JSON list of C-alpha atoms and ligand atoms in Angstrom, two decimals:
[
{"chain": "O", "resi": 1, "resn": "MET", "atom": "CA", "xyz": [-14.39, -8.57, -8.64]},
{"chain": "O", "resi": 2, "resn": "ILE", "atom": "CA", "xyz": [-12.27, -11.63, -8.36]},
{"chain": "O", "resi": 3, "resn": "ILE", "atom": "CA", "xyz": [-9.54, -10.00, -10.63]},
{"chain": "O", "resi": 4, "resn": "GLY", "atom": "CA", "xyz": [-9.81, -6.53, -8.96]},
{"chain": "O", "resi": 5, "resn": "GLY", "atom": "CA", "xyz": [-9.86, -8.00, -5.56]},
{"chain": "O", "resi": 6, "resn": "THR", "atom": "CA", "xyz": [-7.10, -10.40, -5.65]},
{"chain": "O", "resi": 7, "resn": "GLY", "atom": "CA", "xyz": [-4.86, -8.55, -8.08]},
{"chain": "O", "resi": 8, "resn": "ALA", "atom": "CA", "xyz": [-4.97, -5.30, -6.04]},
{"chain": "O", "resi": 9, "resn": "SER", "atom": "CA", "xyz": [-4.36, -7.05, -2.84]},
{"chain": "O", "resi": 10, "resn": "SER", "atom": "CA", "xyz": [-1.41, -9.15, -4.01]},
{"chain": "O", "resi": 11, "resn": "MET", "atom": "CA", "xyz": [0.16, -5.94, -5.76]},
{"chain": "O", "resi": 12, "resn": "THR", "atom": "CA", "xyz": [0.00, -4.10, -2.47]},
{"chain": "O", "resi": 13, "resn": "LEU", "atom": "CA", "xyz": [1.49, -6.86, -0.51]},
{"chain": "O", "resi": 14, "resn": "GLU", "atom": "CA", "xyz": [4.31, -7.04, -3.13]},
{"chain": "O", "resi": 15, "resn": "TRP", "atom": "CA", "xyz": [5.05, -3.40, -3.02]},
{"chain": "O", "resi": 16, "resn": "ALA", "atom": "CA", "xyz": [4.96, -3.40, 0.84]},
{"chain": "O", "resi": 17, "resn": "MET", "atom": "CA", "xyz": [7.77, -6.28, 0.84]},
{"chain": "O", "resi": 18, "resn": "VAL", "atom": "CA", "xyz": [9.67, -4.16, -2.05]},
{"chain": "O", "resi": 19, "resn": "GLU", "atom": "CA", "xyz": [9.64, -1.11, 0.18]},
{"chain": "O", "resi": 20, "resn": "LEU", "atom": "CA", "xyz": [10.52, -2.92, 3.46]},
{"chain": "O", "resi": 21, "resn": "MET", "atom": "CA", "xyz": [13.55, -4.68, 1.46]},
{"chain": "O", "resi": 22, "resn": "ARG", "atom": "CA", "xyz": [14.68, -1.19, 0.32]},
{"chain": "O", "resi": 23, "resn": "ASN", "atom": "CA", "xyz": [14.45, 0.31, 3.91]},
{"chain": "O", "resi": 24, "resn": "PRO", "atom": "CA", "xyz": [16.04, -2.08, 6.33]},
{"chain": "O", "resi": 25, "resn": "GLU", "atom": "CA", "xyz": [15.58, 0.07, 9.20]},
{"chain": "O", "resi": 26, "resn": "ILE", "atom": "CA", "xyz": [11.83, 0.41, 8.51]},
{"chain": "O", "resi": 27, "resn": "MET", "atom": "CA", "xyz": [11.75, -3.47, 8.18]},
{"chain": "O", "resi": 28, "resn": "LYS", "atom": "CA", "xyz": [13.63, -3.84, 11.53]},
{"chain": "O", "resi": 29, "resn": "LYS", "atom": "CA", "xyz": [11.09, -1.50, 13.26]},
{"chain": "O", "resi": 30, "resn": "VAL", "atom": "CA", "xyz": [7.83, -3.11, 11.79]},
{"chain": "O", "resi": 31, "resn": "GLN", "atom": "CA", "xyz": [9.20, -6.61, 12.58]},
{"chain": "O", "resi": 32, "resn": "THR", "atom": "CA", "xyz": [10.06, -5.63, 16.31]},
{"chain": "O", "resi": 33, "resn": "GLU", "atom": "CA", "xyz": [6.41, -4.33, 16.63]},
{"chain": "O", "resi": 34, "resn": "VAL", "atom": "CA", "xyz": [4.88, -7.38, 15.06]},
{"chain": "O", "resi": 35, "resn": "ARG", "atom": "CA", "xyz": [7.09, -9.71, 17.17]},
{"chain": "O", "resi": 36, "resn": "SER", "atom": "CA", "xyz": [6.31, -8.02, 20.30]},
{"chain": "O", "resi": 37, "resn": "VAL", "atom": "CA", "xyz": [2.52, -7.71, 19.80]},
{"chain": "O", "resi": 38, "resn": "ALA", "atom": "CA", "xyz": [1.98, -11.29, 18.55]},
{"chain": "O", "resi": 39, "resn": "LYS", "atom": "CA", "xyz": [2.04, -13.83, 21.56]},
{"chain": "O", "resi": 40, "resn": "GLY", "atom": "CA", "xyz": [2.57, -17.40, 20.86]},
{"chain": "O", "resi": 41, "resn": "ASP", "atom": "CA", "xyz": [3.12, -19.10, 17.49]},
{"chain": "O", "resi": 42, "resn": "THR", "atom": "CA", "xyz": [0.47, -17.64, 15.42]},
{"chain": "O", "resi": 43, "resn": "ILE", "atom": "CA", "xyz": [-1.08, -14.17, 14.76]},
{"chain": "O", "resi": 44, "resn": "VAL", "atom": "CA", "xyz": [-4.79, -13.76, 15.70]},
{"chain": "O", "resi": 45, "resn": "GLU", "atom": "CA", "xyz": [-6.97, -10.80, 14.67]},
{"chain": "O", "resi": 46, "resn": "ASP", "atom": "CA", "xyz": [-6.75, -8.94, 18.08]},
{"chain": "O", "resi": 47, "resn": "ASP", "atom": "CA", "xyz": [-2.99, -8.89, 17.64]},
{"chain": "O", "resi": 48, "resn": "ILE", "atom": "CA", "xyz": [-3.23, -7.02, 14.24]},
{"chain": "O", "resi": 49, "resn": "GLN", "atom": "CA", "xyz": [-5.50, -4.26, 15.68]},
{"chain": "O", "resi": 50, "resn": "ASN", "atom": "CA", "xyz": [-2.59, -3.55, 18.04]},
{"chain": "O", "resi": 51, "resn": "MET", "atom": "CA", "xyz": [0.15, -3.46, 15.17]},
{"chain": "O", "resi": 52, "resn": "HIS", "atom": "CA", "xyz": [-0.11, 0.40, 14.72]},
{"chain": "O", "resi": 53, "resn": "TYR", "atom": "CA", "xyz": [3.17, 0.67, 12.83]},
{"chain": "O", "resi": 54, "resn": "MET", "atom": "CA", "xyz": [2.45, -2.12, 10.48]},
{"chain": "O", "resi": 55, "resn": "LYS", "atom": "CA", "xyz": [-0.93, -0.41, 9.62]},
{"chain": "O", "resi": 56, "resn": "MET", "atom": "CA", "xyz": [1.13, 2.80, 8.89]},
{"chain": "O", "resi": 57, "resn": "VAL", "atom": "CA", "xyz": [3.18, 0.71, 6.64]},
{"chain": "O", "resi": 58, "resn": "VAL", "atom": "CA", "xyz": [0.35, -0.54, 4.59]},
{"chain": "O", "resi": 59, "resn": "LYS", "atom": "CA", "xyz": [-1.05, 2.90, 4.43]},
{"chain": "O", "resi": 60, "resn": "GLU", "atom": "CA", "xyz": [2.12, 4.47, 3.03]},
{"chain": "O", "resi": 61, "resn": "THR", "atom": "CA", "xyz": [2.33, 1.47, 0.51]},
{"chain": "O", "resi": 62, "resn": "PHE", "atom": "CA", "xyz": [-1.26, 2.43, -0.68]},
{"chain": "O", "resi": 63, "resn": "ARG", "atom": "CA", "xyz": [-0.13, 5.99, -0.99]},
{"chain": "O", "resi": 64, "resn": "LEU", "atom": "CA", "xyz": [2.87, 5.31, -3.24]},
{"chain": "O", "resi": 65, "resn": "HIS", "atom": "CA", "xyz": [1.80, 2.06, -4.87]},
{"chain": "O", "resi": 66, "resn": "GLY", "atom": "CA", "xyz": [-2.07, 2.15, -4.95]},
{"chain": "O", "resi": 67, "resn": "PRO", "atom": "CA", "xyz": [-4.18, 1.65, -8.42]},
{"chain": "O", "resi": 68, "resn": "PRO", "atom": "CA", "xyz": [-3.01, 4.62, -10.48]},
{"chain": "O", "resi": 69, "resn": "ILE", "atom": "CA", "xyz": [-6.57, 5.44, -12.11]},
{"chain": "O", "resi": 70, "resn": "LEU", "atom": "CA", "xyz": [-10.04, 5.18, -10.85]},
{"chain": "O", "resi": 71, "resn": "VAL", "atom": "CA", "xyz": [-12.96, 3.96, -12.56]},
{"chain": "O", "resi": 72, "resn": "PRO", "atom": "CA", "xyz": [-13.83, 6.43, -15.31]},
{"chain": "O", "resi": 73, "resn": "ARG", "atom": "CA", "xyz": [-16.54, 8.88, -14.56]},
{"chain": "O", "resi": 74, "resn": "VAL", "atom": "CA", "xyz": [-18.75, 11.12, -16.81]},
{"chain": "O", "resi": 75, "resn": "SER", "atom": "CA", "xyz": [-19.88, 14.71, -15.88]},
{"chain": "O", "resi": 76, "resn": "ARG", "atom": "CA", "xyz": [-23.53, 14.94, -15.38]},
{"chain": "O", "resi": 77, "resn": "GLU", "atom": "CA", "xyz": [-23.52, 18.63, -15.74]},
{"chain": "O", "resi": 78, "resn": "PRO", "atom": "CA", "xyz": [-21.11, 21.19, -16.95]},
{"chain": "O", "resi": 79, "resn": "CYS", "atom": "CA", "xyz": [-18.86, 22.39, -14.14]},
{"chain": "O", "resi": 80, "resn": "THR", "atom": "CA", "xyz": [-15.61, 24.36, -13.54]},
{"chain": "O", "resi": 81, "resn": "VAL", "atom": "CA", "xyz": [-12.87, 22.65, -11.57]},
{"chain": "O", "resi": 82, "resn": "ASP", "atom": "CA", "xyz": [-9.68, 24.57, -10.54]},
{"chain": "O", "resi": 83, "resn": "GLY", "atom": "CA", "xyz": [-10.29, 27.07, -13.57]},
{"chain": "O", "resi": 84, "resn": "PHE", "atom": "CA", "xyz": [-10.86, 24.18, -16.00]},
{"chain": "O", "resi": 85, "resn": "TYR", "atom": "CA", "xyz": [-14.22, 24.20, -17.57]},
{"chain": "O", "resi": 86, "resn": "ILE", "atom": "CA", "xyz": [-15.55, 20.54, -17.98]},
{"chain": "O", "resi": 87, "resn": "PRO", "atom": "CA", "xyz": [-18.52, 20.17, -20.46]},
{"chain": "O", "resi": 88, "resn": "LEU", "atom": "CA", "xyz": [-21.40, 18.00, -19.90]},
{"chain": "O", "resi": 89, "resn": "LYS", "atom": "CA", "xyz": [-20.91, 14.21, -20.51]},
{"chain": "O", "resi": 90, "resn": "THR", "atom": "CA", "xyz": [-17.05, 14.54, -20.48]},
{"chain": "O", "resi": 91, "resn": "ARG", "atom": "CA", "xyz": [-15.20, 11.25, -19.65]},
{"chain": "O", "resi": 92, "resn": "ILE", "atom": "CA", "xyz": [-13.01, 11.95, -16.58]},
{"chain": "O", "resi": 93, "resn": "LEU", "atom": "CA", "xyz": [-10.16, 9.90, -15.36]},
{"chain": "O", "resi": 94, "resn": "VAL", "atom": "CA", "xyz": [-9.06, 10.65, -11.75]},
{"chain": "O", "resi": 95, "resn": "ASN", "atom": "CA", "xyz": [-5.28, 10.15, -11.21]},
{"chain": "O", "resi": 96, "resn": "ALA", "atom": "CA", "xyz": [-5.18, 8.69, -7.68]},
{"chain": "O", "resi": 97, "resn": "TRP", "atom": "CA", "xyz": [-1.56, 8.20, -7.86]},
{"chain": "O", "resi": 98, "resn": "ALA", "atom": "CA", "xyz": [-1.02, 11.83, -8.54]},
{"chain": "O", "resi": 99, "resn": "CYS", "atom": "CA", "xyz": [-3.15, 12.66, -5.60]},
{"chain": "O", "resi": 100, "resn": "GLY", "atom": "CA", "xyz": [-1.04, 10.32, -3.22]},
{"chain": "O", "resi": 101, "resn": "THR", "atom": "CA", "xyz": [2.23, 11.81, -4.38]},
{"chain": "O", "resi": 102, "resn": "ASP", "atom": "CA", "xyz": [1.34, 15.58, -4.82]},
{"chain": "O", "resi": 103, "resn": "ALA", "atom": "CA", "xyz": [4.11, 17.74, -3.35]},
{"chain": "O", "resi": 104, "resn": "ASP", "atom": "CA", "xyz": [1.47, 20.17, -2.14]},
{"chain": "O", "resi": 105, "resn": "SER", "atom": "CA", "xyz": [-0.31, 17.58, -0.04]},
{"chain": "O", "resi": 106, "resn": "TRP", "atom": "CA", "xyz": [2.70, 15.37, 0.96]},
{"chain": "O", "resi": 107, "resn": "GLU", "atom": "CA", "xyz": [6.06, 16.43, 2.53]},
{"chain": "O", "resi": 108, "resn": "ASP", "atom": "CA", "xyz": [8.88, 14.55, 0.80]},
{"chain": "O", "resi": 109, "resn": "ALA", "atom": "CA", "xyz": [6.18, 12.90, -1.12]},
{"chain": "O", "resi": 110, "resn": "ASP", "atom": "CA", "xyz": [8.26, 10.43, -3.04]},
{"chain": "O", "resi": 111, "resn": "SER", "atom": "CA", "xyz": [9.90, 8.87, 0.12]},
{"chain": "O", "resi": 112, "resn": "PHE", "atom": "CA", "xyz": [8.51, 5.83, 1.82]},
{"chain": "O", "resi": 113, "resn": "ILE", "atom": "CA", "xyz": [7.90, 7.24, 5.48]},
{"chain": "O", "resi": 114, "resn": "PRO", "atom": "CA", "xyz": [5.16, 5.36, 7.36]},
{"chain": "O", "resi": 115, "resn": "GLU", "atom": "CA", "xyz": [5.75, 7.65, 10.41]},
{"chain": "O", "resi": 116, "resn": "ARG", "atom": "CA", "xyz": [4.03, 10.58, 8.42]},
{"chain": "O", "resi": 117, "resn": "PHE", "atom": "CA", "xyz": [0.70, 9.07, 9.57]},
{"chain": "O", "resi": 118, "resn": "GLU", "atom": "CA", "xyz": [1.53, 9.04, 13.30]},
{"chain": "O", "resi": 119, "resn": "THR", "atom": "CA", "xyz": [0.19, 12.62, 13.64]},
{"chain": "O", "resi": 120, "resn": "SER", "atom": "CA", "xyz": [-2.23, 12.67, 10.62]},
{"chain": "O", "resi": 121, "resn": "SER", "atom": "CA", "xyz": [-5.76, 11.68, 10.52]},
{"chain": "O", "resi": 122, "resn": "ILE", "atom": "CA", "xyz": [-5.59, 11.17, 6.56]},
{"chain": "O", "resi": 123, "resn": "ASN", "atom": "CA", "xyz": [-7.33, 7.81, 5.65]},
{"chain": "O", "resi": 124, "resn": "TYR", "atom": "CA", "xyz": [-8.14, 5.68, 2.73]},
{"chain": "O", "resi": 125, "resn": "LEU", "atom": "CA", "xyz": [-11.94, 5.76, 3.19]},
{"chain": "O", "resi": 126, "resn": "GLY", "atom": "CA", "xyz": [-12.65, 7.99, 0.30]},
{"chain": "O", "resi": 127, "resn": "SER", "atom": "CA", "xyz": [-13.03, 11.30, 1.96]},
{"chain": "O", "resi": 128, "resn": "ASP", "atom": "CA", "xyz": [-9.46, 12.49, 2.13]},
{"chain": "O", "resi": 129, "resn": "PHE", "atom": "CA", "xyz": [-8.64, 13.36, -1.63]},
{"chain": "O", "resi": 130, "resn": "GLN", "atom": "CA", "xyz": [-4.95, 13.10, -1.04]},
{"chain": "O", "resi": 131, "resn": "LEU", "atom": "CA", "xyz": [-5.07, 9.35, -0.52]},
{"chain": "O", "resi": 132, "resn": "LEU", "atom": "CA", "xyz": [-7.55, 7.43, -2.87]},
{"chain": "O", "resi": 133, "resn": "PRO", "atom": "CA", "xyz": [-6.30, 3.78, -3.25]},
{"chain": "O", "resi": 134, "resn": "PHE", "atom": "CA", "xyz": [-9.97, 2.60, -3.06]},
{"chain": "O", "resi": 135, "resn": "GLY", "atom": "CA", "xyz": [-11.40, 5.43, -4.90]},
{"chain": "O", "resi": 136, "resn": "GLY", "atom": "CA", "xyz": [-14.30, 7.56, -3.39]},
{"chain": "O", "resi": 137, "resn": "GLY", "atom": "CA", "xyz": [-17.93, 8.49, -4.03]},
{"chain": "O", "resi": 138, "resn": "ARG", "atom": "CA", "xyz": [-20.62, 5.99, -5.47]},
{"chain": "O", "resi": 139, "resn": "ARG", "atom": "CA", "xyz": [-18.10, 3.74, -7.09]},
{"chain": "O", "resi": 140, "resn": "ILE", "atom": "CA", "xyz": [-15.75, 3.43, -4.15]},
{"chain": "O", "resi": 141, "resn": "CYS", "atom": "CA", "xyz": [-14.42, 0.06, -3.64]},
{"chain": "O", "resi": 142, "resn": "PRO", "atom": "CA", "xyz": [-16.92, -2.23, -1.87]},
{"chain": "O", "resi": 143, "resn": "GLY", "atom": "CA", "xyz": [-14.05, -4.60, -0.82]},
{"chain": "O", "resi": 144, "resn": "ILE", "atom": "CA", "xyz": [-12.01, -2.19, 1.51]},
{"chain": "O", "resi": 145, "resn": "SER", "atom": "CA", "xyz": [-12.37, -4.01, 4.58]},
{"chain": "O", "resi": 146, "resn": "PHE", "atom": "CA", "xyz": [-11.76, -7.38, 3.00]},
{"chain": "O", "resi": 147, "resn": "GLY", "atom": "CA", "xyz": [-8.74, -6.22, 1.01]},
{"chain": "O", "resi": 148, "resn": "VAL", "atom": "CA", "xyz": [-7.10, -4.29, 4.00]},
{"chain": "O", "resi": 149, "resn": "GLY", "atom": "CA", "xyz": [-7.64, -7.57, 6.18]},
{"chain": "O", "resi": 150, "resn": "ILE", "atom": "CA", "xyz": [-6.03, -9.78, 3.52]},
{"chain": "O", "resi": 151, "resn": "ILE", "atom": "CA", "xyz": [-2.89, -7.44, 3.28]},
{"chain": "O", "resi": 152, "resn": "GLU", "atom": "CA", "xyz": [-2.46, -6.72, 6.89]},
{"chain": "O", "resi": 153, "resn": "ASN", "atom": "CA", "xyz": [-2.91, -10.54, 7.78]},
{"chain": "O", "resi": 154, "resn": "ALA", "atom": "CA", "xyz": [-0.54, -11.79, 5.18]},
{"chain": "O", "resi": 155, "resn": "LEU", "atom": "CA", "xyz": [2.09, -8.99, 5.80]},
{"chain": "O", "resi": 156, "resn": "ALA", "atom": "CA", "xyz": [2.00, -9.57, 9.64]},
{"chain": "O", "resi": 157, "resn": "ASN", "atom": "CA", "xyz": [2.57, -13.41, 9.13]},
{"chain": "O", "resi": 158, "resn": "LEU", "atom": "CA", "xyz": [5.47, -12.72, 6.70]},
{"chain": "O", "resi": 159, "resn": "LEU", "atom": "CA", "xyz": [7.21, -10.34, 9.07]},
{"chain": "O", "resi": 160, "resn": "PHE", "atom": "CA", "xyz": [6.38, -12.66, 12.07]},
{"chain": "O", "resi": 161, "resn": "HIS", "atom": "CA", "xyz": [7.54, -15.89, 10.75]},
{"chain": "O", "resi": 162, "resn": "PHE", "atom": "CA", "xyz": [10.46, -14.99, 8.64]},
{"chain": "O", "resi": 163, "resn": "ASP", "atom": "CA", "xyz": [13.54, -12.90, 8.20]},
{"chain": "O", "resi": 164, "resn": "TRP", "atom": "CA", "xyz": [14.08, -11.81, 4.69]},
{"chain": "O", "resi": 165, "resn": "GLU", "atom": "CA", "xyz": [17.13, -10.86, 2.62]},
{"chain": "O", "resi": 166, "resn": "LEU", "atom": "CA", "xyz": [18.00, -10.14, -0.96]},
{"chain": "O", "resi": 167, "resn": "PRO", "atom": "CA", "xyz": [19.35, -12.81, -3.23]},
{"chain": "O", "resi": 168, "resn": "ASN", "atom": "CA", "xyz": [22.90, -12.83, -4.89]},
{"chain": "O", "resi": 169, "resn": "GLY", "atom": "CA", "xyz": [24.18, -10.09, -2.71]},
{"chain": "O", "resi": 170, "resn": "LEU", "atom": "CA", "xyz": [21.82, -7.47, -4.04]},
{"chain": "O", "resi": 171, "resn": "LYS", "atom": "CA", "xyz": [21.91, -4.27, -2.03]},
{"chain": "O", "resi": 172, "resn": "PRO", "atom": "CA", "xyz": [18.65, -2.47, -0.90]},
{"chain": "O", "resi": 173, "resn": "HIS", "atom": "CA", "xyz": [19.26, 0.56, -2.89]},
{"chain": "O", "resi": 174, "resn": "GLU", "atom": "CA", "xyz": [19.82, -1.56, -6.04]},
{"chain": "O", "resi": 175, "resn": "LEU", "atom": "CA", "xyz": [16.31, -2.96, -5.83]},
{"chain": "O", "resi": 176, "resn": "ASP", "atom": "CA", "xyz": [14.58, -2.26, -9.28]},
{"chain": "O", "resi": 177, "resn": "MET", "atom": "CA", "xyz": [11.37, 0.11, -8.69]},
{"chain": "O", "resi": 178, "resn": "THR", "atom": "CA", "xyz": [10.15, 0.22, -12.13]},
{"chain": "O", "resi": 179, "resn": "GLU", "atom": "CA", "xyz": [6.62, -0.30, -12.34]},
{"chain": "O", "resi": 180, "resn": "ALA", "atom": "CA", "xyz": [4.54, -2.07, -15.01]},
{"chain": "O", "resi": 181, "resn": "THR", "atom": "CA", "xyz": [1.51, -0.06, -15.25]},
{"chain": "O", "resi": 182, "resn": "VAL", "atom": "CA", "xyz": [-1.41, -1.53, -16.91]},
{"chain": "O", "resi": 183, "resn": "LEU", "atom": "CA", "xyz": [-4.72, -1.12, -14.65]},
{"chain": "O", "resi": 184, "resn": "SER", "atom": "CA", "xyz": [-2.58, -1.73, -11.67]},
{"chain": "O", "resi": 185, "resn": "ASN", "atom": "CA", "xyz": [0.86, -0.81, -10.78]},
{"chain": "O", "resi": 186, "resn": "LEU", "atom": "CA", "xyz": [2.96, -3.86, -10.38]},
{"chain": "O", "resi": 187, "resn": "PRO", "atom": "CA", "xyz": [6.69, -4.02, -10.11]},
{"chain": "O", "resi": 188, "resn": "LYS", "atom": "CA", "xyz": [8.09, -4.55, -13.62]},
{"chain": "O", "resi": 189, "resn": "HIS", "atom": "CA", "xyz": [10.48, -7.29, -12.25]},
{"chain": "O", "resi": 190, "resn": "PRO", "atom": "CA", "xyz": [8.78, -9.30, -9.62]},
{"chain": "O", "resi": 191, "resn": "LEU", "atom": "CA", "xyz": [10.45, -9.10, -6.13]},
{"chain": "O", "resi": 192, "resn": "GLU", "atom": "CA", "xyz": [12.85, -12.12, -5.34]},
{"chain": "O", "resi": 193, "resn": "VAL", "atom": "CA", "xyz": [13.50, -12.57, -1.67]},
{"chain": "O", "resi": 194, "resn": "VAL", "atom": "CA", "xyz": [15.08, -15.28, 0.52]},
{"chain": "O", "resi": 195, "resn": "PRO", "atom": "CA", "xyz": [13.06, -16.39, 3.46]},
{"chain": "O", "resi": 196, "resn": "LEU", "atom": "CA", "xyz": [15.12, -17.28, 6.65]},
{"chain": "O", "resi": 197, "resn": "ALA", "atom": "CA", "xyz": [13.11, -19.08, 9.22]},
{"chain": "O", "resi": 198, "resn": "MET", "atom": "CA", "xyz": [13.14, -17.33, 12.56]},
{"chain": "O", "resi": 199, "resn": "GLN", "atom": "CA", "xyz": [15.62, -19.06, 15.02]},
{"chain": "O", "resi": 200, "resn": "SER", "atom": "CA", "xyz": [13.02, -19.13, 17.87]},
{"chain": "O", "resi": 201, "resn": "LEU", "atom": "CA", "xyz": [10.54, -21.09, 15.75]},
{"chain": "O", "resi": 202, "resn": "GLN", "atom": "CA", "xyz": [13.06, -23.73, 14.51]},
{"chain": "O", "resi": 203, "resn": "LYS", "atom": "CA", "xyz": [12.22, -26.51, 16.76]},
{"chain": "E", "resi": 301, "resn": "LIG", "atom": "C1", "xyz": [-5.96, -3.54, -1.75]},
{"chain": "E", "resi": 301, "resn": "LIG", "atom": "C2", "xyz": [-6.93, -4.11, -2.19]},
{"chain": "E", "resi": 301, "resn": "LIG", "atom": "C3", "xyz": [-7.92, -3.33, -3.21]},
{"chain": "E", "resi": 301, "resn": "LIG", "atom": "C4", "xyz": [-7.60, -2.10, -3.75]},
{"chain": "E", "resi": 301, "resn": "LIG", "atom": "C5", "xyz": [-6.36, -1.24, -3.70]},
{"chain": "E", "resi": 301, "resn": "LIG", "atom": "C6", "xyz": [-8.87, -1.83, -4.58]},
{"chain": "E", "resi": 301, "resn": "LIG", "atom": "C7", "xyz": [-8.99, -0.63, -5.26]},
{"chain": "E", "resi": 301, "resn": "LIG", "atom": "C8", "xyz": [-10.13, -0.38, -6.02]},
{"chain": "E", "resi": 301, "resn": "LIG", "atom": "C9", "xyz": [-10.38, 0.81, -6.75]},
{"chain": "E", "resi": 301, "resn": "LIG", "atom": "C10", "xyz": [-9.37, 2.14, -6.78]},
{"chain": "E", "resi": 301, "resn": "LIG", "atom": "C11", "xyz": [-11.57, 0.81, -7.21]},
{"chain": "E", "resi": 301, "resn": "LIG", "atom": "C12", "xyz": [-12.31, 1.91, -8.17]},
{"chain": "E", "resi": 301, "resn": "LIG", "atom": "C13", "xyz": [-13.01, 2.90, -7.11]},
{"chain": "E", "resi": 301, "resn": "LIG", "atom": "C14", "xyz": [-13.44, 4.13, -7.78]},
{"chain": "E", "resi": 301, "resn": "LIG", "atom": "O1", "xyz": [-13.27, 4.49, -9.02]},
{"chain": "E", "resi": 301, "resn": "LIG", "atom": "O2", "xyz": [-13.92, 5.02, -6.91]},
{"chain": "E", "resi": 301, "resn": "LIG", "atom": "C15", "xyz": [-12.16, -0.59, -6.85]},
{"chain": "E", "resi": 301, "resn": "LIG", "atom": "C16", "xyz": [-13.52, -0.87, -7.40]},
{"chain": "E", "resi": 301, "resn": "LIG", "atom": "C17", "xyz": [-13.93, -2.19, -6.96]},
{"chain": "E", "resi": 301, "resn": "LIG", "atom": "N1", "xyz": [-13.30, -3.18, -6.18]},
{"chain": "E", "resi": 301, "resn": "LIG", "atom": "FE1", "xyz": [-11.59, -2.94, -5.15]},
{"chain": "E", "resi": 301, "resn": "LIG", "atom": "N2", "xyz": [-9.74, -2.78, -4.28]},
{"chain": "E", "resi": 301, "resn": "LIG", "atom": "C18", "xyz": [-9.15, -3.86, -3.59]},
{"chain": "E", "resi": 301, "resn": "LIG", "atom": "C19", "xyz": [-9.87, -4.79, -3.10]},
{"chain": "E", "resi": 301, "resn": "LIG", "atom": "C20", "xyz": [-11.16, -5.39, -3.51]},
{"chain": "E", "resi": 301, "resn": "LIG", "atom": "C21", "xyz": [-11.61, -6.61, -3.01]},
{"chain": "E", "resi": 301, "resn": "LIG", "atom": "C22", "xyz": [-10.88, -7.60, -1.97]},
{"chain": "E", "resi": 301, "resn": "LIG", "atom": "C23", "xyz": [-12.78, -6.75, -3.64]},
{"chain": "E", "resi": 301, "resn": "LIG", "atom": "C24", "xyz": [-13.82, -7.71, -3.57]},
{"chain": "E", "resi": 301, "resn": "LIG", "atom": "C25", "xyz": [-13.74, -8.94, -2.98]},
{"chain": "E", "resi": 301, "resn": "LIG", "atom": "C26", "xyz": [-12.90, -5.65, -4.44]},
{"chain": "E", "resi": 301, "resn": "LIG", "atom": "C27", "xyz": [-14.08, -5.33, -5.13]},
{"chain": "E", "resi": 301, "resn": "LIG", "atom": "C28", "xyz": [-14.26, -4.15, -6.07]},
{"chain": "E", "resi": 301, "resn": "LIG", "atom": "C29", "xyz": [-15.32, -3.94, -6.95]},
{"chain": "E", "resi": 301, "resn": "LIG", "atom": "C30", "xyz": [-16.38, -5.00, -7.20]},
{"chain": "E", "resi": 301, "resn": "LIG", "atom": "C31", "xyz": [-15.31, -2.74, -7.51]},
{"chain": "E", "resi": 301, "resn": "LIG", "atom": "C32", "xyz": [-16.13, -1.90, -8.46]},
{"chain": "E", "resi": 301, "resn": "LIG", "atom": "C33", "xyz": [-17.11, -1.12, -7.81]},
{"chain": "E", "resi": 301, "resn": "LIG", "atom": "C34", "xyz": [-17.87, -0.14, -8.62]},
{"chain": "E", "resi": 301, "resn": "LIG", "atom": "O3", "xyz": [-17.35, 0.09, -9.84]},
{"chain": "E", "resi": 301, "resn": "LIG", "atom": "O4", "xyz": [-18.95, 0.16, -8.33]},
{"chain": "E", "resi": 301, "resn": "LIG", "atom": "N3", "xyz": [-11.87, -4.87, -4.30]},
{"chain": "E", "resi": 301, "resn": "LIG", "atom": "N4", "xyz": [-11.18, -1.20, -6.10]}
]
């Protein structure tokens, strides 16, 4: 629980920052929202509920960079799925990454476009099979609310308190997007960024 919980949350947070550093116009849009919603010098729980675009950024990060494979299942009876016969007691690995990037389910599936959720009711609660970062059914992640809360809170604070730039003159499109997939899907080379304190907060 501890490894799964902390690892998956920090992985998602890192990928969210990678995507925002790679897409400066999305970074600008989400920072503008976070800074216009938050009143005062700190972010409170109610503020986060009004950060609709930031929530879409997190959802889009789950779609592209969620855990790739769910907890293995075993078939309890023979069945046929999409023309494939699956015998009794077959070990089944659900490829959640493939669901999230399937071109039949998602337009421009490989691009990071948080706006796609503006007009879509697809959610990550386990009943939309196109988006399964927390799995589904009996073995669905019991830490969804906790995990989402941690990520939204941490991301909102990173975006509110700091501007970010890439080190050594690196350009956004030069960011290395290679994944190091083991059980999770971490960036192979950890993101390096330079925090710049917001002018208005420098007292
Ligand atoms: C972004 C954060 C997280 C993600 C993406 C995530 C993802 C997942 C996934 C994909 C599964 C397998 C579900 C399935 O096979 O249907 C899972 C299981 C699990 N998760 Fe999470 N998780 C996150 C956060 C957490 C947190 C914060 C906790 C607890 C504090 C937690 C505890 C667990 C446990 C105990 C299981 C095993 C459930 C079982 O096998 O019955 N997770 N998680």
